[in-house]
Amino acid sequence: MSAVAKFSLMTLPYEANELEPYISAETINYHHGKHLAGYVAKTNSLIDGTPYANMTLEEIILKAEGALFNNAAQVWNHEFYFSELAPANKCQHQPKGLLLKAIEEQFGSVEKLKEKLTEASISLFGSGWVWLVSDDKYNLQIITTPNAENPLTKGLFPLLAIDVWEHAYYIDYRNSRADAIKAFWNVLDWRIIDKRFDAIHKSK
Ligand SMILES: [Fe+2]
């Protein structure tokens, strides 16, 4: 009997070509339609018939190791990443409210924070992710994780994710990760990052 797929591929909140010229439709179609779809399918096949089949994605990430951790975490990381992007003409291009205040207090300015996130992205060796995270005291921090690793396993609250796997940018920017990050800022919707920071306050 064929298994029922537990997790499904997220629907993007924009059309594949709407992040152009910063991220091409071809990149989105591969990144979402091939890479993320592959992680979803692999996660579903690995949990089939195991106790993991009754767990949420977050529970799987906190408990699993090896291939299941890698695939499940990549599903979570990509859903988080794709959800924070929006067409450039629809983005809120700066943080506001509580997050803006926290960034200015802890990094000096939004521009300084972006410089630090860019530096971390360029200097991360190999495949991985760069994150702006908060702890439960609202202290912000930039962290990098290799491969699929994820701040949830460290008890942190992710706010912003930058995918620095080559598959995220190689079609559009070839080997120039720096150009890819420069472009990324144009399609990052800070409205979503504000909401993620506000949600930490509301959950307490
Ligand atoms: Fe990716």
XYZ file of N, CA and C and ligand atoms in Angstrom:
613
model
N 0.848 -1.194 0.000
C 0.000 0.000 0.000
C 0.888 1.250 0.000
N 0.546 2.189 -0.824
C 1.406 3.375 -0.850
C 1.069 4.292 0.331
N 2.117 4.912 0.832
C 1.941 5.748 2.017
C 1.298 7.081 1.643
N 0.562 7.631 2.582
C 0.004 8.964 2.384
C 1.086 9.965 2.762
N 1.337 10.904 1.878
C 2.371 11.900 2.174
C 1.906 12.766 3.332
N 2.734 12.841 4.369
C 2.347 13.613 5.548
C 2.598 15.101 5.339
N 3.785 15.406 4.868
C 4.120 16.812 4.640
C 3.959 17.113 3.159
N 3.487 18.325 2.862
C 3.344 18.672 1.448
C 4.194 19.897 1.119
N 4.448 20.052 -0.154
C 5.273 21.179 -0.604
C 4.499 22.476 -0.378
N 5.111 23.433 0.307
C 4.439 24.711 0.575
C 4.100 25.422 -0.733
N 3.016 26.158 -0.707
C 2.690 27.031 -1.842
C 3.374 28.360 -1.599
N 4.095 28.848 -2.590
C 4.778 30.137 -2.415
C 3.758 31.271 -2.392
N 3.998 32.276 -1.550
C 3.053 33.403 -1.501
C 3.299 34.432 -2.615
N 3.981 34.026 -3.690
C 4.242 34.901 -4.855
C 4.461 33.979 -6.049
N 4.362 34.556 -7.223
C 4.651 33.783 -8.443
C 6.166 33.640 -8.587
N 6.588 32.595 -9.278
C 8.026 32.314 -9.395
C 8.800 33.478 -10.014
N 8.158 34.254 -10.905
C 8.901 35.344 -11.572
C 8.784 36.681 -10.850
N 8.074 36.709 -9.749
C 7.815 37.996 -9.092
C 8.983 38.531 -8.265
N 10.010 37.702 -8.046
C 11.179 38.205 -7.306
C 12.255 38.717 -8.263
N 11.957 38.667 -9.553
C 12.903 39.165 -10.558
C 12.991 40.680 -10.460
N 14.112 41.329 -10.797
C 15.315 40.705 -11.362
C 16.279 40.159 -10.302
N 15.887 40.166 -9.044
C 16.838 39.819 -7.971
C 17.025 38.308 -7.847
N 15.913 37.558 -7.940
C 15.977 36.093 -7.962
C 15.114 35.654 -9.142
N 15.704 34.899 -10.053
C 14.988 34.549 -11.287
C 13.926 33.474 -11.046
N 12.965 33.419 -11.967
C 11.954 32.353 -11.926
C 12.627 30.989 -12.030
N 13.707 30.915 -12.813
C 14.385 29.623 -12.960
C 14.950 29.159 -11.608
N 15.563 30.093 -10.882
C 16.084 29.733 -9.551
C 14.947 29.292 -8.632
N 13.867 30.071 -8.607
C 12.741 29.709 -7.724
C 12.167 28.350 -8.129
N 12.027 28.127 -9.416
C 11.453 26.850 -9.863
C 12.315 25.657 -9.464
N 13.640 25.824 -9.531
C 14.528 24.738 -9.080
C 14.552 24.648 -7.562
N 14.704 25.811 -6.926
C 14.914 25.831 -5.475
C 13.674 25.318 -4.736
N 12.522 25.810 -5.153
C 11.266 25.389 -4.517
C 10.752 24.081 -5.131
N 10.696 24.038 -6.447
C 10.035 22.928 -7.134
C 10.859 21.652 -7.213
N 12.181 21.777 -7.067
C 13.046 20.588 -7.112
C 13.717 20.327 -5.753
N 14.472 21.315 -5.258
C 15.215 21.069 -4.016
C 14.279 20.905 -2.820
N 13.404 21.898 -2.575
C 12.499 21.765 -1.420
C 11.563 20.570 -1.616
N 11.051 20.392 -2.823
C 10.155 19.240 -3.072
C 10.881 17.926 -2.764
N 12.170 17.874 -3.079
C 12.956 16.674 -2.798
C 13.105 16.431 -1.300
N 13.349 17.490 -0.540
C 13.471 17.342 0.920
C 12.142 16.874 1.527
N 11.023 17.406 1.007
C 9.704 17.003 1.508
C 9.470 15.512 1.222
N 9.753 15.104 -0.013
C 9.513 13.698 -0.393
C 10.386 12.756 0.429
N 11.642 13.142 0.613
C 12.573 12.286 1.363
C 12.134 12.196 2.829
N 11.724 13.324 3.413
C 11.236 13.308 4.799
C 10.046 12.359 4.909
N 9.096 12.478 3.995
C 7.913 11.606 4.033
C 8.296 10.142 3.924
N 9.274 9.830 3.056
C 9.611 8.401 2.914
C 10.354 7.898 4.150
N 11.140 8.770 4.816
C 11.899 8.324 5.998
C 11.021 8.144 7.242
N 9.920 8.908 7.324
C 9.073 8.793 8.527
C 7.998 7.719 8.370
N 7.777 7.286 7.138
C 6.692 6.333 6.878
C 6.842 5.071 7.743
N 5.809 4.734 8.500
C 5.829 3.523 9.312
C 6.677 3.622 10.571
N 7.131 4.819 10.923
C 7.934 4.999 12.146
C 7.160 5.910 13.110
N 7.592 5.996 14.380
C 6.907 6.902 15.325
C 6.975 8.370 14.886
N 7.929 8.705 14.032
C 8.060 10.086 13.546
C 6.848 10.512 12.719
N 6.113 9.521 12.179
C 4.974 9.844 11.309
C 3.878 10.603 12.060
N 3.886 10.521 13.397
C 2.873 11.234 14.186
C 3.386 12.539 14.769
N 4.585 12.930 14.383
C 5.181 14.135 14.974
C 5.065 15.323 14.024
N 5.122 16.519 14.625
C 5.204 17.731 13.809
C 6.624 17.835 13.254
N 6.794 18.707 12.294
C 8.120 18.911 11.718
C 9.113 19.377 12.792
N 8.656 20.259 13.671
C 9.545 20.758 14.737
C 9.947 19.623 15.676
N 9.000 18.760 16.008
C 9.327 17.627 16.897
C 10.338 16.698 16.234
N 10.170 16.475 14.952
C 11.118 15.616 14.230
C 12.515 16.237 14.282
N 12.593 17.545 14.039
C 13.899 18.222 14.027
C 14.589 18.101 15.394
N 13.806 18.192 16.457
C 14.399 18.123 17.798
C 14.828 16.712 18.190
N 14.227 15.708 17.549
C 14.533 14.319 17.963
C 15.397 13.538 16.984
N 15.277 13.828 15.705
C 15.922 12.967 14.697
C 17.403 13.301 14.528
N 18.095 12.348 13.941
C 19.510 12.542 13.594
C 19.693 12.075 12.157
N 20.869 12.295 11.633
C 21.237 11.746 10.329
C 20.357 12.238 9.201
N 20.018 11.342 8.283
C 19.300 11.732 7.059
C 17.939 12.346 7.362
N 17.227 11.805 8.348
C 15.914 12.378 8.646
C 16.051 13.793 9.182
N 16.999 14.003 10.108
C 17.215 15.367 10.588
C 17.537 16.284 9.411
N 18.461 15.867 8.568
C 18.901 16.726 7.459
C 17.745 17.117 6.550
N 16.915 16.156 6.184
C 15.824 16.447 5.262
C 14.706 17.245 5.927
N 14.343 16.869 7.154
C 13.267 17.587 7.863
C 13.684 19.024 8.162
N 14.929 19.212 8.586
C 15.403 20.564 8.884
C 15.466 21.403 7.610
N 15.850 20.779 6.498
C 15.863 21.532 5.243
C 14.440 21.939 4.819
N 13.449 21.111 5.126
C 12.062 21.509 4.841
C 11.713 22.741 5.681
N 12.003 22.664 6.963
C 11.674 23.785 7.867
C 12.421 25.050 7.428
N 13.723 24.914 7.207
C 14.557 26.078 6.858
C 14.057 26.746 5.572
N 13.708 25.930 4.582
C 13.266 26.506 3.312
C 11.889 27.140 3.415
N 10.985 26.539 4.186
C 9.664 27.162 4.362
C 9.833 28.526 5.040
N 10.754 28.572 5.998
C 11.036 29.811 6.727
C 11.611 30.860 5.771
N 12.555 30.427 4.947
C 13.239 31.326 3.993
C 12.271 31.834 2.916
N 11.548 30.922 2.253
C 10.654 31.357 1.174
C 9.538 32.259 1.701
N 9.150 32.070 2.970
C 8.061 32.873 3.535
C 8.469 34.309 3.841
N 9.760 34.566 3.927
C 10.192 35.924 4.286
C 10.483 36.771 3.044
N 10.350 36.180 1.875
C 10.611 36.908 0.627
C 9.303 37.437 0.047
N 9.413 38.520 -0.729
C 8.238 39.079 -1.403
C 8.719 39.911 -2.589
N 7.842 40.150 -3.559
C 8.230 41.019 -4.675
C 8.737 42.369 -4.145
N 9.775 42.902 -4.776
C 10.426 44.110 -4.252
C 9.448 45.270 -4.066
N 8.469 45.379 -4.967
C 7.532 46.515 -4.848
C 6.464 46.288 -3.776
N 6.483 45.113 -3.164
C 5.504 44.851 -2.092
C 6.172 44.688 -0.732
N 7.507 44.718 -0.703
C 8.236 44.502 0.563
C 8.188 45.725 1.452
N 8.203 45.479 2.738
C 8.531 46.541 3.698
C 10.056 46.471 3.821
N 10.748 47.524 3.394
C 12.197 47.422 3.223
C 13.026 47.706 4.484
N 12.361 48.054 5.561
C 13.072 48.295 6.826
C 12.259 47.686 7.970
N 12.942 47.223 9.032
C 12.180 46.795 10.213
C 11.525 47.987 10.900
N 10.510 47.689 11.702
C 9.796 48.748 12.426
C 9.630 48.340 13.888
N 9.099 49.221 14.686
C 8.635 48.899 16.038
C 9.692 48.285 16.945
N 9.291 47.224 17.641
C 10.151 46.598 18.649
C 11.448 46.062 18.034
N 11.354 45.484 16.849
C 12.551 44.921 16.224
C 13.519 46.029 15.834
N 13.015 47.100 15.270
C 13.893 48.223 14.890
C 14.631 48.742 16.126
N 13.902 48.892 17.223
C 14.488 49.387 18.476
C 15.597 48.430 18.941
N 15.301 47.124 18.916
C 16.292 46.128 19.366
C 17.526 46.139 18.459
N 17.320 46.269 17.155
C 18.463 46.293 16.222
C 19.313 47.534 16.472
N 18.671 48.689 16.633
C 19.430 49.926 16.842
C 20.202 49.880 18.158
N 19.583 49.301 19.177
C 20.279 49.203 20.472
C 21.450 48.236 20.416
N 21.266 47.131 19.692
C 22.255 46.040 19.772
C 23.260 46.030 18.620
N 22.898 46.636 17.490
C 23.824 46.646 16.344
C 24.176 48.060 15.893
N 23.518 49.075 16.443
C 23.800 50.457 16.047
C 22.820 50.947 14.999
N 22.639 50.166 13.936
C 21.695 50.551 12.882
C 21.333 49.322 12.051
N 20.276 49.471 11.265
C 19.868 48.377 10.377
C 20.969 48.113 9.353
N 21.596 49.195 8.856
C 22.675 49.019 7.870
C 23.825 48.203 8.454
N 24.186 48.482 9.714
C 25.281 47.714 10.367
C 24.896 46.241 10.497
N 23.646 45.984 10.874
C 23.196 44.589 10.985
C 23.296 43.899 9.618
N 22.837 44.599 8.569
C 22.886 44.004 7.227
C 24.341 43.737 6.802
N 25.230 44.663 7.150
C 26.658 44.443 6.828
C 27.176 43.188 7.517
N 26.810 43.017 8.778
C 27.288 41.845 9.539
C 26.692 40.542 8.996
N 25.409 40.575 8.627
C 24.781 39.379 8.045
C 25.415 39.049 6.689
N 25.733 40.099 5.934
C 26.374 39.897 4.623
C 27.758 39.287 4.807
N 28.534 39.857 5.742
C 29.880 39.322 6.019
C 29.815 37.849 6.421
N 28.855 37.538 7.307
C 28.716 36.152 7.780
C 28.352 35.235 6.616
N 27.528 35.736 5.704
C 27.103 34.925 4.547
C 28.274 34.656 3.610
N 29.082 35.681 3.384
C 30.201 35.531 2.447
C 31.273 34.616 3.049
N 31.468 34.713 4.362
C 32.575 33.949 4.954
C 32.194 32.531 5.396
N 30.914 32.180 5.343
C 30.538 30.803 5.714
C 31.064 29.835 4.660
N 31.905 28.923 5.076
C 32.520 27.991 4.132
C 31.561 26.849 3.826
N 31.397 26.563 2.542
C 30.550 25.435 2.159
C 29.074 25.786 2.211
N 28.234 24.778 2.417
C 26.783 24.964 2.402
C 26.268 25.220 3.810
N 25.285 26.078 3.902
C 24.715 26.335 5.217
C 23.767 27.514 5.205
N 23.520 28.010 6.391
C 22.540 29.073 6.599
C 23.110 30.136 7.535
N 22.697 31.379 7.286
C 23.017 32.478 8.198
C 21.698 32.949 8.789
N 21.702 33.156 10.081
C 20.456 33.452 10.795
C 20.587 34.691 11.659
N 19.545 35.478 11.703
C 19.364 36.433 12.789
C 18.409 35.744 13.749
N 18.849 35.584 14.996
C 18.025 34.892 15.988
C 17.847 35.775 17.213
N 16.889 35.399 18.021
C 16.689 36.054 19.314
C 16.664 34.976 20.386
N 17.129 35.321 21.584
C 16.868 34.409 22.700
C 15.561 34.868 23.365
N 15.201 34.232 24.464
C 13.909 34.601 25.066
C 13.969 35.909 25.841
N 15.147 36.522 25.894
C 15.279 37.855 26.519
C 15.366 38.938 25.445
N 15.095 38.566 24.198
C 15.113 39.496 23.055
C 16.507 39.973 22.688
N 17.528 39.243 23.144
C 18.883 39.551 22.681
C 19.049 38.983 21.292
N 19.447 39.838 20.374
C 19.633 39.409 18.989
C 21.048 38.890 18.797
N 21.190 37.999 17.855
C 22.493 37.397 17.602
C 22.522 36.910 16.153
N 23.684 37.006 15.529
C 23.855 36.408 14.194
C 24.560 35.080 14.393
N 24.005 34.025 13.852
C 24.692 32.735 13.915
C 24.717 32.098 12.523
N 25.693 31.237 12.321
C 25.741 30.476 11.068
C 25.639 28.996 11.429
N 24.989 28.249 10.547
C 24.881 26.799 10.771
C 25.310 26.073 9.496
N 26.041 24.967 9.631
C 26.428 24.209 8.443
C 25.287 23.330 7.946
N 25.280 23.079 6.659
C 24.339 22.137 6.037
C 22.888 22.455 6.403
N 22.197 21.517 7.079
C 20.767 21.729 7.386
C 20.552 22.263 8.793
N 21.615 22.445 9.558
C 21.404 22.715 10.995
C 20.616 23.993 11.223
N 20.037 24.049 12.412
C 18.906 24.934 12.593
C 18.898 25.468 14.022
N 18.607 26.758 14.222
C 18.668 27.345 15.576
C 17.653 26.766 16.563
N 16.595 26.118 16.079
C 15.595 25.538 16.996
C 16.252 24.542 17.945
N 17.257 23.814 17.454
C 17.908 22.795 18.288
C 18.773 23.434 19.376
N 19.005 24.740 19.261
C 19.796 25.447 20.278
C 18.886 26.258 21.202
N 17.569 26.069 21.075
C 16.616 26.784 21.932
C 16.469 28.252 21.574
N 16.854 28.605 20.351
C 16.780 30.004 19.923
C 15.567 30.238 19.021
N 15.176 31.484 18.871
C 14.042 31.849 18.012
C 14.578 32.444 16.712
N 14.477 31.726 15.609
C 14.946 32.284 14.335
C 14.052 33.446 13.886
N 14.687 34.489 13.384
C 13.932 35.637 12.861
C 14.102 35.784 11.356
N 15.320 35.540 10.874
C 15.638 35.763 9.460
C 16.648 34.702 9.035
N 16.436 34.123 7.865
C 17.353 33.091 7.370
C 17.891 33.492 6.003
N 19.190 33.315 5.816
C 19.773 33.487 4.478
C 20.329 32.131 4.055
N 19.821 31.652 2.934
C 20.259 30.361 2.391
C 21.523 30.607 1.579
N 22.637 30.057 2.042
C 23.876 30.246 1.280
C 24.344 28.952 0.602
N 23.426 27.990 0.469
C 23.747 26.842 -0.386
C 23.872 27.356 -1.826
N 24.782 26.789 -2.572
C 24.946 27.258 -3.958
C 23.651 27.155 -4.763
N 22.806 26.155 -4.436
C 21.577 26.007 -5.229
C 20.667 27.224 -5.114
N 20.892 28.065 -4.084
C 20.056 29.251 -3.890
C 20.421 30.370 -4.866
N 21.630 30.328 -5.422
C 22.062 31.481 -6.221
C 22.873 31.151 -7.462
N 23.269 29.905 -7.645
C 24.257 29.620 -8.693
C 23.735 29.935 -10.103
N 22.454 29.710 -10.351
C 21.896 29.987 -11.691
C 22.007 31.473 -12.016
N 21.723 32.322 -11.023
C 21.690 33.772 -11.273
C 23.040 34.451 -11.079
N 23.811 33.985 -10.122
C 25.018 34.733 -9.737
C 26.292 33.909 -9.824
N 26.166 32.672 -10.332
C 27.316 31.762 -10.435
C 28.056 31.691 -9.112
N 29.360 31.983 -9.110
C 30.122 31.816 -7.873
C 30.052 33.040 -6.960
N 29.317 34.086 -7.358
C 29.358 35.323 -6.567
C 28.266 35.358 -5.501
N 28.577 34.762 -4.384
C 27.635 34.777 -3.268
C 27.388 36.213 -2.804
N 28.426 37.056 -2.880
C 28.271 38.451 -2.439
C 27.179 39.153 -3.245
N 27.144 38.949 -4.562
C 26.110 39.579 -5.399
C 24.731 39.023 -5.064
N 24.681 37.735 -4.743
C 23.398 37.118 -4.400
C 22.843 37.721 -3.113
N 23.721 37.966 -2.146
C 23.256 38.535 -0.865
C 22.823 39.990 -1.065
N 23.575 40.706 -1.898
C 23.209 42.097 -2.199
C 21.797 42.138 -2.805
N 21.511 41.203 -3.681
C 20.190 41.134 -4.320
C 19.110 40.710 -3.320
N 19.466 39.797 -2.427
C 18.519 39.257 -1.444
C 17.827 40.375 -0.649
N 18.593 41.409 -0.276
C 18.005 42.468 0.557
C 16.828 43.153 -0.131
N 16.811 43.158 -1.456
C 15.721 43.810 -2.196
C 14.401 43.068 -2.102
N 14.456 41.778 -1.819
C 13.223 40.978 -1.784
C 12.952 40.394 -0.389
N 13.678 40.912 0.602
C 13.396 40.512 1.983
C 12.294 41.417 2.524
N 11.213 40.818 2.989
C 10.087 41.587 3.524
C 10.217 41.677 5.045
N 10.685 42.830 5.510
C 10.903 42.998 6.957
C 9.603 42.926 7.748
N 8.466 43.078 7.053
C 7.173 42.926 7.752
C 7.086 41.540 8.413
N 7.603 40.535 7.695
C 7.573 39.165 8.222
C 8.541 39.028 9.404
N 9.697 39.652 9.299
C 10.702 39.552 10.372
C 10.173 40.275 11.626
N 9.539 41.425 11.417
C 8.883 42.134 12.537
C 7.875 41.217 13.234
N 7.058 40.545 12.426
C 6.010 39.669 13.000
C 6.626 38.528 13.793
N 7.720 37.953 13.272
C 8.378 36.847 13.981
C 8.917 37.342 15.333
N 9.468 38.541 15.363
C 9.999 39.080 16.628
C 8.849 39.386 17.584
N 7.786 39.978 17.074
C 6.621 40.287 17.920
C 6.007 39.007 18.491
N 6.048 37.916 17.709
C 5.444 36.646 18.164
C 6.161 36.096 19.388
N 7.473 36.356 19.509
C 8.202 35.890 20.706
C 7.628 36.581 21.937
N 7.356 37.886 21.804
C 6.800 38.653 22.934
C 5.405 38.160 23.283
N 4.621 37.853 22.248
C 3.226 37.433 22.491
C 3.173 36.040 23.118
N 4.199 35.210 22.832
C 4.164 33.827 23.343
C 4.567 33.770 24.813
N 5.019 34.894 25.357
C 5.501 34.855 26.747
C 4.450 35.363 27.735
Fe 18.116 26.118 -0.382
